[in-house]
Amino acid sequence: MKDPSGRLTSLTDVARRAGVSVATASRVLSASTYPVAEKTRRRVLKAADALDFAPNLIARGLVAQRTYLVGMLVSDLVDEHAAALARGVEEAAAENGFAVLVMSTDGDPEKEIDAVRRLRSMRVDAVIFSYSTVADRDQQDRLTAQLRHVEAAGGALVRLAPHPRVGPDASISTRQGFALAVEHLVGLGHRRIALLQGPANAGLSQVGVYAMRRVLEGHRLSLADRFIIPTDGTLAGGRSAAPALLKGRAPATAVVAMSDTLAIGVLKGLADAGARVPRDISVVGFDDVPAAAYTTPGLTTVHVPLRELGSAGMQVAIWLLGGGARRGRNNLPVELVVRESTDKAPKARPGPRG
Amino acid sequence: MKDPSGRLTSLTDVARRAGVSVATASRVLSASTYPVAEKTRRRVLKAADALDFAPNLIARGLVAQRTYLVGMLVSDLVDEHAAALARGVEEAAAENGFAVLVMSTDGDPEKEIDAVRRLRSMRVDAVIFSYSTVADRDQQDRLTAQLRHVEAAGGALVRLAPHPRVGPDASISTRQGFALAVEHLVGLGHRRIALLQGPANAGLSQVGVYAMRRVLEGHRLSLADRFIIPTDGTLAGGRSAAPALLKGRAPATAVVAMSDTLAIGVLKGLADAGARVPRDISVVGFDDVPAAAYTTPGLTTVHVPLRELGSAGMQVAIWLLGGGARRGRNNLPVELVVRESTDKAPKARPGPRG
DNA sequence: ATGAAAGCGCTAACAT
DNA sequence: ATGTTAGCGCTTTCAT
């Protein structure tokens, strides 16, 4: 509501209507623990209610040096992985009176730096990262500089994936996820297992290759270079990676993708090429996004509690803002969901067209 | 950076370092058009740069009564439809110095009302809606009350879909989308066309049924009640709607879903039931989300420029904030994308299992 | 238990 | 062209 002068109802209006000072009104309407007589409190509440007063969080933020705003950086909101994480953050944020500013970086370090700068200007209480983009030295330094500023302002930084020289605050074990996938595949008789890798500039990609290699070694298997297929991490990238899987004298009999997005793409690419899944080649995804249960065949994948991960990240932020100490990595459990995209390894060398 | 007293660098620090008053510093660092000598300007810029000064947008917002914050309300960020819209909004927002607060309502009117209230407290410059939830009279009134408050504060309201008693500011023609779908289907010989409806409490659902009915009438066809299949709008909802499509003596030979999410779900449900698409039944989606090209068979669908729609919404908000008048509905074009989920209508009555 | 007053960091009159 | 000053709406000492 506007009063005649064009201003919105403010605490002053509430105070006047209740016949108390702004200080008193503030004490009852803010989270203050300061004592106020029950009778007075009720009068203020009644006035606020009558006016449908909504405190100006901008003004409150200015004095309290706390905005109840958090920034969430994702590479692309349209990717279900990012969306689920963001949703989790948003959920926990809403429950605790925070609002979330979502920014997409498109995997571009410059956009990421700029986003953090804007968040800093906004004086967000925390910034939550999923994967960060691996950048050159100079960009890295500039990003770090921005991050130091948000920390200097008392802001919390939380990472949901490994970052350059910094471990995640809440995450999952990629290694364990791959272990589950590989164990399943090896049990099915697969020995030539390929890896669909995400974009080279995404932090996860390198970590993933390393983890996969170790897991395969645990089964006395190795990860041949030709079985590491680089992609840009998109559906299209997964799709166009299919031919590489099928070529050669001894092609892969199974592939594990670093994300469901990639897996869904490769499923389509494999179908394009006339290869049958899982008869000719088995496919395992990673994340278990909702769509994974709706592909044909249904995608066997490593379930990652993305939404919970997002919520956990927001909880860590709150903990940190409350003066809590960083507690190191908090891993949420992953599990394998077996659907129809995996089966026994083909006996002989399968021709891609059966 | 913190100075020894624990404060962040402020305009005062920049001014001091440049040897000018805060007013002058403000004039060069804000978007002010006020004249400042070139020499002075450079000094200020240099000082700001040396300090890596980032203006406190919270303070600026308090005095300017403009926060450069916009709220975006979606039902569920994880749904690709919502995500694409949000991404578009975010894109246009970033280009214009705005930041986006995303809030999911889960189709719950109470959450929606609460979200608007929080956005109002945040003093957002605009709130952008996708579909709103149809609520009972009381909830509707309360939502409207909150919205009036944001308007009273000079905030812009923009709708990307029809709302109760209010047309959208930027949208697409659902009717035209259905017309494209039906024309395609009729051309293929289909006469018994079903409609997969979204959740009853989503504004679109009713509009959609009406539009579909009119379109079918244009082809001298009618929309039998048994061919209007209500769902909750999710993948699972689409999946479980499949049996209803297959039952009866004269089952539908084609179905058009009100969203790709539903279409992808029904594709899976149809496969579960042993029906072959498009041989037994044709499926047409709506939206053309990225995943639509990756189903098996590829989904024929009505392409909706969701991201552009989101950007358009943000542009409208900016226009409105600049004092522009509401211009009425701005429809973006839709087009049919034919992939593999549609084909000629089966001649005789097809048994669901071939 | 309540009120008066200072001030968060900035912009916008209003001087000069 | 530059500086001084008065707030924006709120919280928080510091009185009382």
XYZ file of C-alpha atoms (C1' of nucleotides) in Angstrom:
740
model
C 0.000 0.000 0.000
C 1.083 3.485 -0.755
C 0.327 6.304 1.560
C -0.537 9.618 -0.126
C 3.114 10.547 -0.341
C 3.870 7.475 -2.394
C 5.795 5.554 0.221
C 5.122 1.976 1.185
C 4.044 1.091 4.685
C 7.081 1.093 6.853
C 7.894 0.205 10.367
C 7.201 3.808 11.262
C 3.615 3.428 10.129
C 3.176 0.304 12.175
C 4.702 1.978 15.210
C 2.497 5.008 14.880
C -0.628 2.917 14.515
C 0.321 0.858 17.554
C 1.219 3.959 19.492
C 4.762 2.831 20.219
C 8.208 3.861 19.067
C 9.854 2.360 16.003
C 12.364 0.750 18.300
C 9.670 -1.195 20.060
C 7.967 -2.110 16.817
C 11.275 -3.317 15.485
C 11.858 -5.427 18.553
C 8.650 -7.335 18.103
C 8.728 -7.573 14.325
C 12.348 -8.564 13.922
C 13.849 -11.704 15.360
C 15.041 -9.721 18.358
C 15.029 -11.406 21.738
C 14.746 -8.099 23.499
C 11.978 -8.087 26.106
C 8.709 -6.398 25.201
C 5.593 -6.441 27.331
C 3.079 -8.949 26.125
C 0.400 -6.325 25.829
C 2.588 -4.041 23.734
C 3.689 -6.921 21.586
C 0.122 -7.765 20.752
C -0.674 -4.182 19.843
C 2.244 -4.062 17.446
C 1.381 -7.393 15.902
C -2.167 -6.271 15.396
C -1.104 -3.062 13.713
C 1.347 -4.880 11.475
C -1.328 -7.325 10.514
C -3.880 -4.636 9.770
C -1.384 -2.929 7.504
C -0.205 -6.208 5.969
C 3.258 -4.977 6.779
C 6.184 -6.673 5.098
C 9.524 -5.556 6.494
C 11.926 -4.011 4.040
C 14.630 -6.636 3.910
C 16.835 -4.299 1.936
C 16.934 -1.818 4.774
C 17.335 -4.580 7.300
C 20.148 -6.022 5.261
C 21.938 -2.714 5.194
C 22.132 -2.375 8.918
C 22.357 -6.018 9.869
C 25.029 -6.696 7.253
C 23.153 -9.845 6.471
C 20.882 -10.077 3.483
C 19.449 -13.568 3.663
C 20.384 -13.825 0.039
C 22.525 -16.632 -1.285
C 23.966 -17.045 -4.735
C 23.957 -20.367 -6.546
C 26.323 -20.870 -9.459
C 25.524 -23.573 -11.973
C 26.783 -24.110 -15.470
C 23.347 -24.444 -17.022
C 20.042 -24.372 -15.239
C 18.403 -26.348 -18.015
C 20.559 -29.376 -17.265
C 18.619 -31.550 -14.867
C 21.679 -32.092 -12.749
C 21.989 -28.385 -12.056
C 18.272 -27.900 -11.714
C 17.953 -30.611 -9.082
C 20.833 -29.189 -7.096
C 19.357 -25.698 -7.310
C 15.996 -26.998 -6.233
C 17.545 -28.556 -3.157
C 19.322 -25.354 -2.274
C 16.140 -23.391 -2.785
C 14.178 -25.742 -0.589
C 16.492 -25.505 2.384
C 16.860 -21.793 1.769
C 13.121 -21.156 1.854
C 12.793 -23.127 5.065
C 15.344 -20.867 6.674
C 14.220 -17.543 5.327
C 16.814 -17.253 2.603
C 16.230 -16.493 -1.044
C 18.367 -17.848 -3.852
C 19.907 -15.973 -6.736
C 20.630 -18.478 -9.477
C 23.235 -17.703 -12.086
C 24.293 -19.823 -15.032
C 27.887 -19.654 -16.147
C 27.780 -21.843 -19.269
C 31.121 -23.200 -18.232
C 32.683 -19.864 -19.101
C 35.235 -18.723 -16.514
C 34.666 -15.061 -17.360
C 30.960 -15.413 -16.758
C 31.698 -17.154 -13.501
C 33.993 -14.377 -12.311
C 31.467 -11.784 -13.315
C 28.682 -13.651 -11.570
C 30.591 -13.782 -8.313
C 31.304 -10.106 -8.621
C 27.644 -9.337 -9.046
C 26.790 -11.554 -6.113
C 29.351 -9.754 -4.055
C 27.829 -6.405 -4.951
C 24.516 -7.847 -3.909
C 26.155 -8.680 -0.572
C 24.918 -12.253 -0.586
C 25.462 -14.133 2.636
C 26.802 -17.143 0.811
C 27.694 -18.471 -2.581
C 27.163 -22.092 -3.384
C 29.012 -23.731 -6.239
C 28.411 -26.893 -8.112
C 31.248 -27.611 -10.491
C 33.509 -24.745 -11.189
C 35.107 -24.213 -14.509
C 38.774 -24.908 -14.692
C 40.348 -21.733 -15.911
C 43.797 -20.499 -16.708
C 45.992 -19.192 -13.980
C 44.993 -15.578 -14.411
C 41.286 -16.310 -14.370
C 41.740 -18.540 -11.398
C 43.409 -15.723 -9.513
C 40.721 -13.270 -10.399
C 38.023 -15.657 -9.299
C 39.828 -16.269 -6.055
C 40.116 -12.535 -5.494
C 36.359 -12.139 -5.825
C 35.774 -15.031 -3.496
C 38.057 -13.547 -0.887
C 35.933 -10.446 -0.989
C 32.790 -12.351 -0.220
C 34.574 -14.101 2.602
C 35.899 -10.797 3.880
C 32.312 -9.630 4.023
C 31.546 -12.551 6.279
C 29.999 -14.564 3.471
C 30.154 -18.337 3.377
C 31.513 -20.302 0.433
C 30.261 -23.778 -0.137
C 31.267 -26.219 -2.806
C 29.239 -29.169 -3.937
C 32.037 -30.653 -6.009
C 35.825 -30.615 -5.918
C 37.384 -27.294 -6.846
C 40.942 -26.396 -7.694
C 42.891 -26.978 -4.503
C 39.711 -27.047 -2.407
C 37.716 -30.083 -1.487
C 33.924 -30.029 -1.580
C 31.892 -29.354 1.545
C 29.160 -31.750 0.608
C 29.367 -34.144 -2.278
C 29.316 -37.778 -3.218
C 32.104 -40.193 -3.898
C 32.570 -40.341 -7.639
C 34.897 -43.213 -7.076
C 32.303 -45.188 -5.208
C 29.739 -44.454 -7.887
C 32.033 -45.784 -10.566
C 32.883 -48.741 -8.369
C 29.221 -49.676 -8.210
C 28.839 -49.307 -11.946
C 31.958 -51.265 -12.795
C 31.238 -54.014 -10.316
C 27.840 -54.488 -11.905
C 29.335 -54.516 -15.382
C 32.181 -56.860 -14.515
C 29.689 -59.200 -12.901
C 27.922 -59.240 -16.229
C 31.132 -60.289 -17.955
C 32.206 -56.955 -19.369
C 35.918 -56.283 -19.714
C 36.136 -53.552 -22.294
C 34.503 -50.683 -20.516
C 34.599 -47.171 -21.912
C 34.122 -43.862 -20.144
C 32.132 -40.970 -21.529
C 33.870 -37.928 -20.197
C 32.403 -34.515 -19.546
C 33.815 -31.259 -20.843
C 37.532 -30.903 -20.328
C 37.089 -27.611 -18.519
C 34.705 -29.022 -15.951
C 36.513 -29.892 -12.765
C 34.761 -33.210 -12.516
C 36.141 -34.580 -15.759
C 39.672 -35.102 -14.604
C 38.642 -36.367 -11.212
C 36.334 -38.788 -12.986
C 38.967 -40.233 -15.275
C 41.269 -40.771 -12.348
C 38.574 -42.410 -10.267
C 37.498 -44.659 -13.101
C 41.036 -45.758 -13.746
C 41.525 -46.708 -10.127
C 38.288 -48.623 -10.001
C 39.097 -50.589 -13.121
C 42.530 -51.342 -11.758
C 40.846 -52.767 -8.718
C 39.306 -55.297 -11.092
C 42.628 -55.847 -12.850
C 41.279 -53.960 -15.821
C 42.750 -50.904 -17.435
C 41.244 -47.848 -19.036
C 42.673 -47.642 -22.525
C 42.995 -44.150 -23.955
C 40.748 -45.048 -26.827
C 38.051 -45.844 -24.293
C 38.121 -42.400 -22.773
C 35.715 -40.489 -24.936
C 35.742 -36.735 -24.406
C 32.504 -34.833 -24.878
C 31.061 -31.429 -24.148
C 28.747 -32.884 -21.553
C 25.510 -32.242 -23.433
C 22.859 -34.532 -24.882
C 24.204 -33.791 -28.339
C 27.708 -34.499 -27.134
C 26.636 -37.890 -25.864
C 24.881 -38.656 -29.077
C 27.811 -37.896 -31.284
C 30.129 -39.931 -29.091
C 28.381 -43.159 -30.052
C 30.363 -43.979 -33.194
C 33.620 -43.837 -31.288
C 32.259 -46.551 -29.040
C 31.446 -48.866 -31.881
C 34.559 -48.618 -33.981
C 37.692 -50.753 -33.986
C 38.360 -54.469 -33.869
C 37.559 -54.867 -30.205
C 34.998 -52.217 -29.373
C 33.718 -51.508 -25.919
C 30.980 -53.809 -24.675
C 29.901 -51.325 -22.075
C 30.157 -47.633 -21.442
C 29.706 -45.627 -18.311
C 28.815 -42.002 -18.753
C 29.756 -39.322 -16.269
C 26.203 -38.022 -16.300
C 22.747 -39.148 -17.288
C 22.592 -36.319 -19.778
C 25.484 -37.913 -21.598
C 24.034 -41.402 -21.185
C 20.686 -40.381 -22.637
C 22.497 -38.792 -25.538
C 24.580 -41.854 -26.231
C 21.519 -44.083 -26.057
C 20.104 -42.092 -28.924
C 23.386 -42.085 -30.806
C 23.660 -45.822 -30.435
C 20.134 -46.249 -31.755
C 21.034 -43.992 -34.686
C 23.931 -46.295 -35.458
C 21.715 -49.344 -35.282
C 23.338 -50.756 -32.183
C 20.997 -52.403 -29.733
C 21.217 -51.630 -26.045
C 21.893 -53.672 -23.989
C 22.378 -56.535 -26.417
C 25.295 -55.027 -28.312
C 26.494 -52.642 -25.683
C 25.533 -51.832 -22.116
C 25.144 -48.261 -20.915
C 25.382 -46.956 -17.373
C 24.573 -43.382 -16.460
C 25.355 -41.239 -13.463
C 22.982 -39.080 -11.394
C 19.643 -40.807 -11.852
C 17.763 -37.737 -12.971
C 14.006 -38.238 -13.325
C 14.292 -38.725 -17.077
C 16.586 -41.722 -16.595
C 13.629 -43.910 -15.756
C 11.848 -42.825 -18.925
C 14.287 -43.710 -21.641
C 13.934 -46.812 -23.770
C 15.512 -48.965 -22.551
C 15.349 -47.636 -18.991
C 18.743 -46.412 -17.950
C 20.833 -48.283 -15.414
C 22.507 -45.534 -13.466
C 24.185 -44.456 -10.271
C 21.693 -42.648 -8.150
C 22.986 -39.401 -6.706
C 20.771 -37.598 -4.201
C 21.105 -34.295 -6.008
C 18.317 -32.471 -4.305
C 19.522 -33.558 -0.880
C 22.981 -32.493 -1.891
C 21.708 -29.042 -2.680
C 19.902 -28.867 0.643
C 22.993 -30.076 2.438
C 24.956 -27.325 0.778
C 22.542 -24.713 2.023
C 22.701 -26.215 5.508
C 26.461 -25.970 5.455
C 26.147 -22.330 4.454
C 23.854 -21.656 7.388
C 26.174 -23.483 9.725
C 29.119 -21.472 8.507
C 27.200 -18.212 8.811
C 26.387 -19.110 12.375
C 30.086 -19.187 13.094
C 30.494 -22.917 12.660
C 33.813 -24.304 11.523
C 34.203 -25.935 8.156
C 33.848 -29.631 8.744
C 35.460 -31.080 5.687
C 33.835 -33.235 3.119
C 30.429 -34.613 3.851
C 29.699 -37.450 1.451
C 26.142 -38.459 0.736
C 25.555 -42.079 -0.291
C 25.184 -43.192 -3.883
C 23.598 -46.396 -5.066
C 23.203 -48.303 -8.255
C 19.796 -48.431 -9.894
C 19.615 -51.302 -12.323
C 17.165 -50.831 -15.153
C 17.283 -52.181 -18.698
C 20.287 -50.634 -20.353
C 22.736 -53.184 -19.006
C 22.981 -56.898 -19.650
C 25.545 -59.630 -20.110
C 28.485 -58.844 -22.319
C 28.083 -60.151 -25.867
C 30.100 -63.329 -26.397
C 31.864 -62.685 -29.649
C 32.600 -59.380 -31.222
C 29.201 -57.985 -32.059
C 28.741 -56.258 -35.344
C 27.133 -52.921 -34.603
C 24.185 -53.884 -36.728
C 23.654 -57.248 -35.116
C 38.597 -6.478 1.586
C 38.183 -5.563 5.182
C 39.803 -2.548 6.623
C 41.082 -2.902 10.198
C 37.689 -1.966 11.615
C 36.065 -4.884 9.842
C 34.146 -2.909 7.247
C 34.232 -3.597 3.553
C 35.550 -1.009 1.146
C 32.871 1.530 0.610
C 32.365 4.484 -1.595
C 33.852 6.591 1.178
C 37.123 4.717 0.895
C 37.218 5.220 -2.837
C 36.438 8.903 -2.447
C 39.129 9.384 0.145
C 41.718 7.603 -1.944
C 40.821 9.683 -4.972
C 40.767 12.843 -2.915
C 37.197 13.721 -3.810
C 33.856 13.762 -2.010
C 31.604 10.754 -1.866
C 29.144 12.611 -4.033
C 31.659 12.910 -6.820
C 32.693 9.325 -6.438
C 29.067 8.285 -6.558
C 28.512 10.297 -9.700
C 31.215 8.512 -11.594
C 30.590 5.067 -10.173
C 26.826 5.021 -10.450
C 24.938 5.356 -13.684
C 24.568 9.066 -13.053
C 24.717 11.408 -16.018
C 25.859 14.242 -13.849
C 28.920 16.021 -15.274
C 32.301 15.237 -13.753
C 35.605 16.507 -15.064
C 37.420 13.930 -17.091
C 40.486 14.201 -14.920
C 38.532 13.676 -11.735
C 36.619 10.812 -13.242
C 39.815 9.032 -14.067
C 41.143 9.486 -10.570
C 38.007 7.999 -9.102
C 38.011 5.110 -11.521
C 41.620 4.409 -10.726
C 40.970 4.411 -6.999
C 37.939 2.156 -7.400
C 39.945 -0.194 -9.491
C 42.843 -0.299 -7.076
C 40.457 -1.166 -4.286
C 38.469 -3.590 -6.464
C 35.461 -1.697 -5.276
C 32.050 -3.306 -5.752
C 29.194 -0.947 -4.934
C 26.824 -2.061 -2.224
C 23.668 -2.690 -4.186
C 21.727 -3.095 -0.986
C 22.473 0.445 0.059
C 21.872 1.701 -3.430
C 18.590 -0.139 -3.521
C 17.477 1.427 -0.306
C 17.812 4.966 -1.535
C 17.010 4.419 -5.180
C 13.949 2.332 -4.358
C 15.079 0.003 -7.093
C 16.850 -3.206 -6.292
C 17.588 -4.697 -9.701
C 16.180 -7.875 -8.271
C 13.384 -9.758 -9.967
C 11.476 -12.742 -8.701
C 10.598 -15.653 -10.928
C 7.841 -18.011 -9.861
C 7.762 -21.492 -11.326
C 6.000 -24.597 -10.182
C 9.073 -26.798 -10.257
C 12.518 -25.811 -11.365
C 13.369 -29.408 -12.184
C 10.793 -29.498 -14.945
C 12.541 -28.564 -18.156
C 9.730 -26.269 -19.150
C 10.242 -24.137 -16.063
C 13.996 -24.378 -16.248
C 14.106 -23.144 -19.821
C 11.835 -20.228 -19.009
C 13.931 -19.333 -15.983
C 17.076 -19.536 -18.028
C 15.654 -17.092 -20.528
C 14.663 -14.689 -17.790
C 18.074 -14.992 -16.219
C 19.804 -14.342 -19.498
C 17.977 -11.111 -20.252
C 18.280 -10.142 -16.603
C 22.039 -10.552 -16.542
C 22.383 -8.502 -19.704
C 20.560 -5.674 -18.029
C 22.128 -5.803 -14.611
C 19.304 -7.625 -12.890
C 19.568 -10.708 -10.751
C 16.864 -13.350 -10.511
C 15.368 -14.901 -7.413
C 13.842 -18.207 -8.409
C 11.120 -19.728 -6.291
C 9.318 -23.008 -6.834
C 5.709 -23.234 -5.754
C 5.004 -26.913 -6.419
C 1.621 -25.861 -7.657
C 0.631 -25.024 -4.104
C -1.300 -21.751 -3.843
C -0.126 -21.186 -0.280
C 3.484 -21.508 -1.305
C 2.831 -19.131 -4.145
C 1.296 -16.512 -1.868
C 4.136 -16.895 0.575
C 6.701 -16.601 -2.194
C 5.225 -13.348 -3.432
C 5.201 -12.041 0.094
C 8.864 -12.837 0.504
C 9.637 -11.246 -2.830
C 7.759 -8.177 -1.750
C 9.782 -7.983 1.439
C 12.853 -8.249 -0.720
C 11.506 -5.273 -2.665
C 12.006 -6.926 -6.025
C 11.511 -4.665 -8.997
C 9.406 -7.233 -10.769
C 7.843 -10.622 -10.418
C 7.547 -12.876 -13.405
C 5.073 -15.724 -13.445
C 4.797 -18.759 -15.570
C 1.588 -20.615 -14.855
C -0.108 -19.656 -11.709
C -1.991 -22.101 -9.621
C -5.715 -21.811 -9.731
C -6.794 -21.385 -6.170
C -10.024 -20.953 -4.305
C -11.541 -17.554 -3.987
C -9.897 -16.747 -0.685
C -6.440 -17.722 -1.824
C -6.932 -15.822 -5.011
C -7.782 -12.696 -3.068
C -4.787 -13.059 -0.831
C -2.485 -13.538 -3.771
C -3.951 -10.492 -5.459
C -3.434 -8.475 -2.300
C 0.250 -9.350 -2.277
C 0.550 -8.506 -5.927
C -1.061 -5.133 -5.401
C 1.588 -4.431 -2.844
C 4.370 -5.102 -5.262
C 2.658 -2.900 -7.807
C 2.176 -0.190 -5.212
C 5.915 -0.314 -4.689
C 6.373 0.414 -8.359
C 7.126 -3.202 -9.166
C 6.229 -4.741 -12.504
C 4.155 -7.889 -12.855
C 4.600 -10.022 -15.909
C 2.827 -13.184 -16.844
C 4.070 -15.748 -19.273
C 0.795 -17.637 -19.372
C -2.866 -16.796 -18.892
C -3.832 -16.011 -15.336
C -7.220 -15.729 -13.705
C -8.845 -12.711 -15.332
C -5.505 -11.475 -16.670
C -4.034 -12.232 -20.042
C -0.344 -13.032 -20.440
C 2.135 -10.353 -21.408
C 4.227 -12.652 -23.514
C 3.201 -16.158 -24.419
C 2.410 -18.418 -27.298
C -0.870 -19.420 -28.826
C -1.821 -22.746 -27.323
C -4.571 -22.899 -29.846
C -2.200 -22.505 -32.734
C 0.072 -25.134 -31.267
C -2.761 -27.598 -31.048
C -3.893 -26.612 -34.530
C -0.495 -27.565 -35.897
C -0.550 -30.861 -34.048
C -4.072 -31.760 -35.047
C -3.611 -30.755 -38.656
C -0.608 -33.039 -38.834
C -2.507 -35.879 -37.217
C -5.630 -35.452 -39.313
C -3.475 -35.406 -42.416
C -2.191 -38.775 -41.264
C -5.749 -40.082 -41.068
C -6.301 -39.832 -37.343
C -9.813 -39.140 -36.141
C -9.805 -40.358 -32.562
C -7.414 -37.946 -30.928
C -6.991 -37.812 -27.187
C -5.645 -35.013 -25.018
C -3.318 -35.529 -22.080
C -4.233 -32.791 -19.693
C -2.019 -31.160 -17.092
C -2.911 -30.771 -13.437
C -6.376 -29.407 -12.839
C -5.037 -26.583 -10.713
C -2.681 -25.300 -13.382
C -4.204 -22.440 -15.275
C -3.159 -23.882 -18.584
C -5.196 -27.043 -18.272
C -8.577 -25.492 -18.766
C -7.387 -23.169 -21.476
C -5.869 -26.154 -23.188
C -9.002 -28.259 -23.183
C -10.978 -25.381 -24.600
C -8.411 -24.702 -27.295
C -8.184 -28.345 -28.262
C -11.922 -28.635 -28.519
C -12.111 -25.675 -30.840
C -9.332 -26.950 -33.013
C -10.905 -30.374 -33.368
C -14.222 -28.763 -34.180
C -12.488 -26.927 -36.974
C -11.804 -30.348 -38.424
C -15.359 -31.495 -37.761
C -14.068 -33.690 -34.986
C -15.075 -33.636 -31.359
C -13.219 -34.173 -28.153
C -15.008 -36.943 -26.304
C -14.822 -36.781 -22.524
C -13.164 -40.160 -22.420
C -10.389 -38.730 -24.538
C -9.580 -35.999 -22.076
C -7.119 -37.673 -19.754
C -6.350 -35.720 -16.610
C -2.873 -36.058 -15.126
C -0.714 -34.350 -12.568
C 1.593 -33.062 -15.265
C 4.615 -35.137 -14.316
C 6.559 -37.863 -16.099
C 4.952 -40.403 -13.801
C 1.562 -38.917 -14.502
C 2.080 -39.309 -18.225
C 3.246 -42.848 -17.782
C 0.250 -43.943 -15.795
C -2.128 -42.311 -18.241
C -1.199 -44.778 -20.952
C -3.688 -47.535 -20.109
C -6.574 -45.100 -20.375
C -5.509 -44.429 -23.935
C -5.559 -48.047 -24.904
C -8.799 -49.227 -23.418
C -12.266 -49.441 -24.910
C -13.633 -50.633 -28.225
C -12.491 -47.666 -30.202
C -9.364 -46.407 -28.508
C -7.514 -43.268 -29.495
C -5.164 -43.620 -32.441
C -3.281 -40.514 -31.451
C -2.712 -38.450 -28.378
C -1.482 -34.941 -27.952
C 0.064 -34.093 -24.609
C 0.001 -30.639 -23.126
C 3.708 -30.854 -22.408
C 6.706 -32.878 -23.456
C 7.091 -34.038 -19.898
C 3.738 -35.759 -20.190
C 4.517 -37.004 -23.682
C 7.781 -38.571 -22.575
C 5.967 -40.178 -19.694
C 3.245 -41.589 -21.889
C 5.803 -42.917 -24.356
C 7.208 -44.998 -21.550
C 3.769 -46.022 -20.323
C 2.814 -47.093 -23.802
C 5.988 -49.163 -24.072
C 5.187 -50.718 -20.701
C 1.823 -51.740 -22.063
C 3.375 -53.240 -25.163
C 1.914 -50.671 -27.522
C 4.164 -49.566 -30.330
C 4.583 -45.921 -31.169
C 3.774 -44.754 -33.806
C 2.424 -47.956 -35.276
C -0.344 -48.491 -32.748
C -0.701 -44.961 -31.561
C 0.859 -41.633 -32.461
C 2.094 -39.234 -29.810
C 2.574 -35.495 -30.097
C 4.194 -33.437 -27.377
C 4.259 -29.748 -26.611
C 7.259 -27.525 -25.844
C 10.100 -29.276 -27.628
C 12.391 -29.448 -24.639
C 15.902 -30.711 -25.426
C 15.041 -34.211 -24.244
C 12.277 -34.499 -26.838
C 14.820 -35.188 -29.550
C 16.354 -37.962 -27.475
C 13.451 -40.260 -26.813
C 12.923 -43.452 -28.734
C 11.128 -42.896 -30.978
C 12.002 -39.218 -31.304
C 9.067 -37.112 -30.208
C 7.000 -35.166 -32.696
C 6.158 -32.005 -30.834
C 5.154 -28.386 -30.990
C 8.222 -26.268 -30.572
C 7.787 -23.444 -28.093
C 10.629 -20.938 -27.805
C 10.714 -21.195 -24.026
C 13.985 -19.504 -23.452
C 13.053 -16.614 -25.717
C 9.749 -16.432 -23.918
C 11.569 -16.025 -20.642
C 13.790 -13.333 -22.103
C 10.772 -11.590 -23.566
C 9.189 -11.614 -20.125
C 12.207 -9.949 -18.622
C 12.199 -7.373 -21.415
C 8.591 -6.587 -20.693
C 9.474 -6.122 -17.045
C 12.211 -3.674 -17.963
C 9.886 -1.827 -20.308
C 7.267 -1.562 -17.599
C 9.804 -0.376 -15.053
C 10.879 2.310 -17.464
C 7.368 3.666 -17.379
C 6.181 1.887 -20.497
C 2.527 0.964 -20.834
C 1.415 -2.630 -20.844
C 1.129 -3.615 -24.460
C -1.122 -6.609 -24.274
C -0.287 -10.079 -25.309
C 2.855 -10.633 -27.277
C 2.700 -14.041 -28.907
C 5.868 -15.780 -29.957
C 5.590 -18.217 -32.867
C 5.274 -21.962 -32.407
C 6.042 -24.586 -34.983
C 5.619 -28.278 -35.418
C 8.689 -30.477 -35.269
C 7.974 -33.826 -36.861
C 10.078 -36.669 -35.564
C 9.229 -40.344 -35.272
C 6.413 -40.619 -32.790
C 3.695 -39.917 -35.348
C 2.630 -41.900 -38.374
C -0.458 -42.881 -40.286
C -3.449 -43.968 -38.284
C -3.775 -47.723 -37.992
C -6.438 -49.102 -40.343
C -8.396 -51.445 -38.158
C -8.661 -51.443 -34.451
C -5.202 -52.298 -33.262
C -4.809 -54.682 -30.392
C -2.546 -53.051 -27.841
C -0.090 -55.919 -28.102
C 0.103 -55.975 -31.833
C 10.028 -2.138 29.334
C 10.198 1.740 26.309
C 12.034 5.656 23.609
C 15.514 8.815 21.289
C 19.088 8.934 18.349
C 22.949 7.295 15.622
C 24.227 5.180 11.514
C 24.558 1.033 7.779
C 26.406 2.833 2.297
C 24.545 5.079 -0.904
C 22.045 8.905 -3.997
C 20.039 13.278 -4.757
C 18.790 17.699 -3.736
C 20.886 21.867 -2.559
C 24.612 24.826 -2.046
C 28.925 26.944 -3.760
C 32.358 20.917 -11.554
C 32.531 19.720 -6.818
C 31.126 19.427 -1.942
C 27.641 19.307 2.037
C 23.766 17.406 3.822
C 19.632 14.945 4.351
C 17.558 10.946 4.301
C 16.042 5.627 2.311
C 13.894 1.879 6.507
C 15.720 -0.490 9.611
C 18.479 -2.233 14.102
C 20.870 -1.095 18.000
C 23.317 1.264 21.584
C 22.305 4.279 25.115
C 19.386 6.671 28.036
C 15.373 6.719 31.021
